[in-house]
mmCIF file of C-alpha atoms in Angstrom:
data_model
loop_
_atom_site.group_PDB
_atom_site.id
_atom_site.type_symbol
_atom_site.label_atom_id
_atom_site.label_comp_id
_atom_site.label_asym_id
_atom_site.label_seq_id
_atom_site.Cartn_x
_atom_site.Cartn_y
_atom_site.Cartn_z
ATOM 1 C CA MET A 1 0.025 0.017 0.006
ATOM 2 C CA ASN A 2 1.439 3.336 -1.029
ATOM 3 C CA LYS A 3 0.411 6.867 0.216
ATOM 4 C CA ARG A 4 -2.473 7.252 -2.422
ATOM 5 C CA GLU A 5 -3.919 3.854 -1.520
ATOM 6 C CA LEU A 6 -3.886 4.876 2.087
ATOM 7 C CA VAL A 7 -5.648 8.109 1.351
ATOM 8 C CA ASP A 8 -8.236 6.078 -0.645
ATOM 9 C CA ALA A 9 -8.735 3.660 2.254
ATOM 10 C CA ILE A 10 -9.375 6.614 4.750
ATOM 11 C CA VAL A 11 -11.703 8.216 2.153
ATOM 12 C CA GLU A 12 -14.074 5.248 2.516
ATOM 13 C CA ARG A 13 -14.056 6.000 6.238
ATOM 14 C CA VAL A 14 -14.350 9.757 6.259
ATOM 15 C CA GLY A 15 -15.993 10.199 2.786
ATOM 16 C CA ASP A 16 -14.062 13.227 1.877
ATOM 17 C CA ARG A 17 -10.706 13.088 -0.087
ATOM 18 C CA LYS A 18 -9.488 16.417 1.020
ATOM 19 C CA THR A 19 -9.969 15.669 4.573
ATOM 20 C CA ALA A 20 -8.381 12.189 4.247
ATOM 21 C CA THR A 21 -5.341 13.754 2.383
ATOM 22 C CA GLU A 22 -4.902 16.393 4.910
ATOM 23 C CA ALA A 23 -5.152 13.788 7.747
ATOM 24 C CA VAL A 24 -2.464 11.493 6.273
ATOM 25 C CA ASN A 25 -0.148 14.473 5.474
ATOM 26 C CA ALA A 26 -0.576 15.800 9.000
ATOM 27 C CA ILE A 27 0.242 12.565 10.683
ATOM 28 C CA ILE A 28 3.360 12.069 8.649
ATOM 29 C CA ASP A 29 4.517 15.523 9.153
ATOM 30 C CA VAL A 30 4.054 15.381 12.836
ATOM 31 C CA VAL A 31 5.727 11.962 13.169
ATOM 32 C CA GLN A 32 8.817 12.972 11.029
ATOM 33 C CA LYS A 33 9.334 16.314 12.908
ATOM 34 C CA ALA A 34 8.944 14.846 16.394
ATOM 35 C CA VAL A 35 11.311 11.936 15.580
ATOM 36 C CA ALA A 36 13.855 14.289 13.824
ATOM 37 C CA GLY A 37 13.633 16.405 17.043
ATOM 38 C CA GLY A 38 14.628 13.553 19.219
ATOM 39 C CA ASP A 39 11.130 12.586 20.441
ATOM 40 C CA LYS A 40 9.599 9.226 20.660
ATOM 41 C CA VAL A 41 6.123 8.838 19.096
ATOM 42 C CA SER A 42 4.217 5.943 20.590
ATOM 43 C CA ILE A 43 0.815 4.985 19.133
ATOM 44 C CA THR A 44 -0.652 2.360 21.545
ATOM 45 C CA GLY A 45 -1.516 -0.820 19.652
ATOM 46 C CA PHE A 46 0.376 0.258 16.532
ATOM 47 C CA GLY A 47 4.084 0.921 17.526
ATOM 48 C CA ALA A 48 6.661 3.446 18.336
ATOM 49 C CA PHE A 49 8.868 5.648 16.108
ATOM 50 C CA GLU A 50 12.120 6.899 17.616
ATOM 51 C CA MET A 51 15.688 8.284 16.627
ATOM 52 C CA VAL A 52 18.487 5.797 17.037
ATOM 53 C CA HIS A 53 22.307 6.612 17.076
ATOM 54 C CA LYS A 54 24.596 4.561 14.777
ATOM 55 C CA PRO A 55 28.227 5.039 16.031
ATOM 56 C CA ALA A 56 31.066 5.462 13.663
ATOM 57 C CA ARG A 57 32.510 2.049 12.615
ATOM 58 C CA SER A 58 34.915 0.374 10.196
ATOM 59 C CA ALA A 59 33.527 -1.632 7.401
ATOM 60 C CA ARG A 60 35.166 -3.477 4.334
ATOM 61 C CA ASN A 61 34.476 -2.770 0.666
ATOM 62 C CA PRO A 62 33.162 -6.172 -0.641
ATOM 63 C CA SER A 63 34.758 -5.669 -4.117
ATOM 64 C CA THR A 64 38.254 -4.853 -2.975
ATOM 65 C CA GLY A 65 38.331 -5.946 0.609
ATOM 66 C CA ALA A 66 39.730 -2.477 1.653
ATOM 67 C CA GLU A 67 38.791 -1.218 5.092
ATOM 68 C CA ILE A 68 36.738 1.975 5.047
ATOM 69 C CA LYS A 69 35.393 4.339 7.772
ATOM 70 C CA VAL A 70 31.662 4.623 8.145
ATOM 71 C CA ALA A 71 30.654 8.076 9.773
ATOM 72 C CA GLU A 72 28.333 8.185 12.790
ATOM 73 C CA SER A 73 24.669 8.969 11.792
ATOM 74 C CA TRP A 74 21.205 9.039 13.280
ATOM 75 C CA GLY A 75 18.122 7.330 11.828
ATOM 76 C CA PRO A 76 14.661 6.530 12.383
ATOM 77 C CA LYS A 77 13.509 3.205 13.947
ATOM 78 C CA PHE A 78 10.000 1.744 14.136
ATOM 79 C CA ARG A 79 8.971 -0.943 16.802
ATOM 80 C CA PRO A 80 5.686 -2.494 16.211
ATOM 81 C CA GLY A 81 3.324 -2.784 19.124
ATOM 82 C CA SER A 82 2.165 -6.188 20.411
ATOM 83 C CA ASP A 83 -1.428 -5.682 18.795
ATOM 84 C CA PHE A 84 0.047 -5.017 15.466
ATOM 85 C CA LYS A 85 2.618 -7.999 15.814
ATOM 86 C CA GLU A 86 -0.367 -10.352 16.637
ATOM 87 C CA LEU A 87 -2.410 -9.025 13.591
ATOM 88 C CA VAL A 88 0.540 -9.500 11.277
ATOM 89 C CA ASN A 89 1.200 -13.073 12.673
ATOM 90 C CA ALA A 90 -2.459 -14.077 12.227
ATOM 91 C CA GLY A 91 -2.408 -12.584 8.688
ATOM 92 C CA GLY A 92 0.878 -14.592 7.795
ATOM 93 C CA LYS A 93 -0.573 -17.738 9.037
ATOM 94 C CA LYS A 94 -3.678 -17.204 6.723
ATOM 95 C CA ALA A 95 -1.443 -16.445 3.819
ATOM 96 C CA ALA A 96 0.697 -19.481 4.543
ATOM 97 C CA LYS A 97 -2.504 -21.674 4.396
ATOM 98 C CA LYS A 98 -3.518 -20.371 1.002
ATOM 99 C CA LYS A 99 -0.212 -21.310 -0.591
#
């Protein structure tokens, strides 16, 4: 599902494309700004978005085997909530039975 399909699914619930688009854009914007600012965004039953630190490290170029330095960085992380995990697990079991 992409962003347009998400908006379409919300339109079915709220009945108005403009309202659905604004809601999706607002949620994405608020979560991105909060996480970028160092805040943790927790949505009960869904999961948590947070910023994680990736320290500097050494790595190897797979082609040449030469050692390279990878600079430290910060990145987003999503941890699914228990309700979301259970839902996905149940869906996976159904999909496996169909095969």
